[in-house]
C-alpha cells in the first residue's frame, strides 16, 4: 500500500510543483489586491485542481504501462483502488490547507472584510473546495474503471460538472427549505454537516463500486 501511494505521488510530483507554484503566484496576487470576490473565487480552486491532478495520474500510468504492470504485483486490486482514493483525498486536503493559509493571510493583511456572516463564511470558503473534491472523486473513479483510460479527459469534465451540479442542487434545496427568513446559524451548520456526510458516504460508496468494477476487468 505504501509503495502504491509513493508511486501515485511520484506520478504527479512534477506537475504538482508547477501547479503549486501557479497557485502561490495567483493567490499572492489576490492577497495583494484584496478584492473579496477574487479571494472567494480563489478559495474554490486549489483543492479541486489538486484532485484533478491526482486523477490525471491514471492517464500517465496507462501511457507508461504501469497500470497493467502493477496488477501483476503481489497486491490486491482493492489496495490499488484504495491507494488512488487515498491519494485523491490527500491532494484535496492539501488544497484545503492552502486555502486556509491564504485566507488567514488575507484577513491579517486586509482585516475581516470577507466574512459577512462571520465564522460560518470562513468555514464555507475553506471547506467548499474540499467537499467539491470528494464529489469529483466519487464520480470520476468508477467511470475510469468502467470506461478505461482513453476517456480520462471526458471523465474529468463529467466529474467536475456533476460535482458542481450536486453542490448547486443542495444549496438550492437549502434556500428553498429556509424560505424568506434566510438560513440561521443552526440550519447552516446542520446543512454543512449533512453535505459533509453525503460527500463522505458518496466517496466510500464510490470506492466500493470502483473495486467491484476493477476486480472484473480483464487485461
Short mmCIF file of C-alpha atoms in Angstrom, two decimals:
data_model
loop_
_atom_site.label_atom_id
_atom_site.label_comp_id
_atom_site.label_asym_id
_atom_site.label_seq_id
_atom_site.Cartn_x
_atom_site.Cartn_y
_atom_site.Cartn_z
CA UNK A 1 0.00 0.00 0.00
CA UNK A 2 2.79 2.43 0.92
CA UNK A 3 4.56 1.61 -2.34
CA UNK A 4 1.41 2.34 -4.31
CA UNK A 5 0.96 5.67 -2.55
CA UNK A 6 4.59 6.60 -3.26
CA UNK A 7 4.09 5.72 -6.92
CA UNK A 8 0.99 7.93 -7.06
CA UNK A 9 2.98 10.76 -5.52
CA UNK A 10 5.90 10.38 -7.93
CA UNK A 11 3.42 10.28 -10.80
CA UNK A 12 2.17 13.79 -10.06
CA UNK A 13 5.27 15.29 -8.40
CA UNK A 14 6.48 17.15 -11.49
CA UNK A 15 3.11 18.64 -12.39
CA UNK A 16 2.35 19.34 -8.73
CA UNK A 17 5.42 21.58 -8.43
CA UNK A 18 4.28 23.63 -11.40
CA UNK A 19 0.68 23.75 -10.18
CA UNK A 20 1.69 24.64 -6.63
CA UNK A 21 3.86 27.46 -7.92
CA UNK A 22 0.97 28.77 -10.05
CA UNK A 23 -1.42 28.59 -7.08
CA UNK A 24 1.00 30.53 -4.88
CA UNK A 25 1.52 33.20 -7.55
CA UNK A 26 -2.20 33.63 -8.23
CA UNK A 27 -3.03 33.51 -4.54
CA UNK A 28 -0.38 36.13 -3.77
CA UNK A 29 -1.80 38.44 -6.43
CA UNK A 30 -5.26 38.07 -4.92
CA UNK A 31 -3.77 38.70 -1.47
CA UNK A 32 -2.22 41.97 -2.58
CA UNK A 33 -5.34 43.17 -4.41
CA UNK A 34 -7.55 42.09 -1.53
CA UNK A 35 -10.77 42.06 -3.54
CA UNK A 36 -13.37 39.98 -1.69
CA UNK A 37 -14.86 38.44 -4.84
CA UNK A 38 -11.46 37.40 -6.19
CA UNK A 39 -10.39 35.89 -2.87
CA UNK A 40 -13.70 34.00 -2.68
CA UNK A 41 -13.22 32.60 -6.19
CA UNK A 42 -9.66 31.56 -5.37
CA UNK A 43 -10.92 29.60 -2.36
CA UNK A 44 -12.72 27.14 -4.68
CA UNK A 45 -9.72 26.49 -6.95
CA UNK A 46 -6.80 24.72 -5.19
CA UNK A 47 -8.49 21.58 -3.80
CA UNK A 48 -10.37 20.54 -6.98
CA UNK A 49 -7.33 21.29 -9.15
CA UNK A 50 -5.10 19.18 -6.92
CA UNK A 51 -7.67 16.37 -7.05
CA UNK A 52 -7.89 16.51 -10.85
CA UNK A 53 -4.13 16.25 -10.94
CA UNK A 54 -4.39 13.02 -8.95
CA UNK A 55 -6.95 11.68 -11.45
CA UNK A 56 -4.78 12.64 -14.42
CA UNK A 57 -2.05 10.45 -12.95
CA UNK A 58 -4.07 7.45 -14.12
CA UNK A 59 -3.62 8.51 -17.74
CA UNK A 60 0.14 8.77 -17.22
CA UNK A 61 0.18 5.28 -15.69
CA UNK A 62 -1.54 3.93 -18.78
CA UNK A 63 0.95 5.61 -21.11
CA UNK A 64 3.87 4.09 -19.20
CA UNK A 65 2.16 0.66 -18.99
CA UNK A 66 2.48 0.84 -15.20
CA UNK A 67 -1.28 0.42 -14.86
CA UNK A 68 -1.11 -3.04 -16.39
CA UNK A 69 2.14 -3.98 -14.67
CA UNK A 70 1.04 -3.21 -11.12
CA UNK A 71 -1.86 -5.67 -11.24
CA UNK A 72 0.74 -8.42 -11.69
CA UNK A 73 2.39 -7.43 -8.41
CA UNK A 74 1.54 -9.24 -5.14
CA UNK A 75 -1.09 -6.66 -4.18
CA UNK A 76 -4.84 -6.88 -4.17
CA UNK A 77 -6.77 -4.90 -6.75
CA UNK A 78 -8.72 -3.45 -3.84
CA UNK A 79 -5.48 -1.97 -2.49
CA UNK A 80 -4.66 -0.48 -5.90
CA UNK A 81 -8.01 1.29 -5.96
CA UNK A 82 -7.68 2.27 -2.29
CA UNK A 83 -4.30 3.90 -2.95
CA UNK A 84 -5.90 6.08 -5.64
CA UNK A 85 -8.74 7.16 -3.37
CA UNK A 86 -6.33 7.91 -0.51
CA UNK A 87 -4.07 9.90 -2.85
CA UNK A 88 -7.09 11.83 -4.10
CA UNK A 89 -8.17 12.65 -0.54
CA UNK A 90 -4.65 13.77 0.41
CA UNK A 91 -4.45 16.01 -2.66
CA UNK A 92 -7.80 17.58 -1.75
CA UNK A 93 -6.70 18.07 1.87
CA UNK A 94 -3.55 19.86 0.72
CA UNK A 95 -5.70 22.16 -1.39
CA UNK A 96 -7.97 22.92 1.58
CA UNK A 97 -4.93 23.65 3.74
CA UNK A 98 -3.59 26.05 1.11
CA UNK A 99 -6.91 27.91 1.07
CA UNK A 100 -6.96 28.12 4.87
CA UNK A 101 -3.45 29.60 4.93
CA UNK A 102 -4.20 32.15 2.20
CA UNK A 103 -7.49 33.16 3.81
CA UNK A 104 -5.72 33.66 7.13
CA UNK A 105 -3.07 35.85 5.48
CA UNK A 106 -5.76 37.84 3.65
CA UNK A 107 -7.52 38.60 6.94
CA UNK A 108 -4.23 39.61 8.57
CA UNK A 109 -3.40 41.99 5.70
CA UNK A 110 -6.80 43.50 4.91
CA UNK A 111 -8.85 42.77 8.01
CA UNK A 112 -12.07 40.78 8.21
CA UNK A 113 -13.76 42.15 5.10
CA UNK A 114 -14.57 38.75 3.57
CA UNK A 115 -16.96 37.13 6.04
CA UNK A 116 -20.34 38.85 6.15
CA UNK A 117 -21.80 36.13 8.37
CA UNK A 118 -18.62 35.72 10.39
CA UNK A 119 -17.10 32.32 11.14
CA UNK A 120 -19.56 30.37 9.01
CA UNK A 121 -18.47 32.25 5.87
CA UNK A 122 -14.87 31.33 6.61
CA UNK A 123 -15.84 27.67 7.03
CA UNK A 124 -17.77 27.78 3.76
CA UNK A 125 -14.86 29.19 1.76
CA UNK A 126 -12.35 26.77 3.26
CA UNK A 127 -14.41 23.57 3.09
CA UNK A 128 -16.37 24.05 -0.13
CA UNK A 129 -13.43 23.19 -2.36
CA UNK A 130 -12.75 20.09 -0.29
CA UNK A 131 -16.35 18.91 -0.48
CA UNK A 132 -16.31 19.50 -4.24
CA UNK A 133 -13.13 17.42 -4.41
CA UNK A 134 -14.78 14.38 -2.81
CA UNK A 135 -17.74 14.52 -5.18
CA UNK A 136 -15.36 14.81 -8.15
CA UNK A 137 -13.55 11.68 -6.99
CA UNK A 138 -16.78 9.85 -6.26
CA UNK A 139 -17.89 10.36 -9.86
CA UNK A 140 -14.55 10.07 -11.67
CA UNK A 141 -13.04 6.81 -10.43
CA UNK A 142 -15.93 4.42 -11.13
CA UNK A 143 -16.20 5.91 -14.62
CA UNK A 144 -12.46 5.49 -15.13
CA UNK A 145 -12.50 1.81 -14.16
CA UNK A 146 -15.63 1.30 -16.26
CA UNK A 147 -14.65 3.23 -19.42
CA UNK A 148 -10.87 2.98 -19.35
CA UNK A 149 -8.01 5.47 -19.50
CA UNK A 150 -8.65 6.62 -23.08
CA UNK A 151 -11.63 8.63 -21.85
CA UNK A 152 -9.84 10.24 -18.88
CA UNK A 153 -10.34 13.81 -20.11
CA UNK A 154 -14.07 13.28 -20.70
CA UNK A 155 -14.37 11.64 -17.29
CA UNK A 156 -12.72 14.61 -15.57
CA UNK A 157 -15.07 17.06 -17.29
CA UNK A 158 -18.14 14.99 -16.37
CA UNK A 159 -16.90 14.62 -12.79
CA UNK A 160 -16.41 18.36 -12.36
CA UNK A 161 -19.79 19.22 -13.90
CA UNK A 162 -21.53 16.52 -11.87
CA UNK A 163 -19.91 17.64 -8.61
CA UNK A 164 -20.83 21.28 -9.24
CA UNK A 165 -24.41 20.26 -10.07
CA UNK A 166 -24.66 18.36 -6.78
CA UNK A 167 -23.35 21.31 -4.76
CA UNK A 168 -25.62 23.80 -6.52
CA UNK A 169 -28.62 21.50 -6.18
CA UNK A 170 -28.01 21.06 -2.46
CA UNK A 171 -27.55 24.82 -1.98
CA UNK A 172 -30.78 25.49 -3.85
CA UNK A 173 -32.60 22.96 -1.68
CA UNK A 174 -31.32 24.62 1.49
CA UNK A 175 -32.52 28.04 0.32
CA UNK A 176 -35.94 26.65 -0.57
CA UNK A 177 -36.28 24.97 2.83
CA UNK A 178 -35.05 28.09 4.65
CA UNK A 179 -37.60 30.31 2.88
CA UNK A 180 -37.57 34.08 3.04
CA UNK A 181 -36.26 34.11 6.60
CA UNK A 182 -32.81 33.09 5.41
CA UNK A 183 -30.55 30.38 6.76
CA UNK A 184 -29.96 30.64 10.50
CA UNK A 185 -26.64 29.55 12.02
CA UNK A 186 -28.23 26.37 13.36
CA UNK A 187 -29.66 25.44 9.95
CA UNK A 188 -26.38 26.34 8.27
CA UNK A 189 -24.22 24.11 10.45
CA UNK A 190 -26.77 21.31 10.19
CA UNK A 191 -26.81 21.56 6.39
CA UNK A 192 -23.00 21.67 6.36
CA UNK A 193 -22.85 18.51 8.44
CA UNK A 194 -25.36 16.83 6.12
CA UNK A 195 -23.44 17.69 2.94
CA UNK A 196 -20.17 16.52 4.52
CA UNK A 197 -21.79 13.20 5.48
CA UNK A 198 -23.30 12.85 1.99
CA UNK A 199 -19.90 13.55 0.41
CA UNK A 200 -18.20 11.00 2.68
CA UNK A 201 -20.83 8.34 2.02
CA UNK A 202 -20.69 9.01 -1.73
CA UNK A 203 -16.89 8.73 -1.66
CA UNK A 204 -16.92 5.45 0.27
CA UNK A 205 -19.71 4.07 -1.90
CA UNK A 206 -17.77 5.10 -4.99
CA UNK A 207 -14.72 3.24 -3.65
CA UNK A 208 -16.74 0.06 -3.20
CA UNK A 209 -18.18 0.42 -6.71
CA UNK A 210 -14.73 1.03 -8.24
CA UNK A 211 -13.33 -2.06 -6.51
CA UNK A 212 -16.24 -4.13 -7.81
CA UNK A 213 -15.69 -2.90 -11.37
CA UNK A 214 -11.89 -3.20 -11.29
CA UNK A 215 -11.94 -6.76 -9.98
CA UNK A 216 -13.95 -7.78 -13.05
CA UNK A 217 -11.72 -6.04 -15.57
CA UNK A 218 -9.70 -8.33 -17.84
CA UNK A 219 -6.38 -7.10 -19.17
#
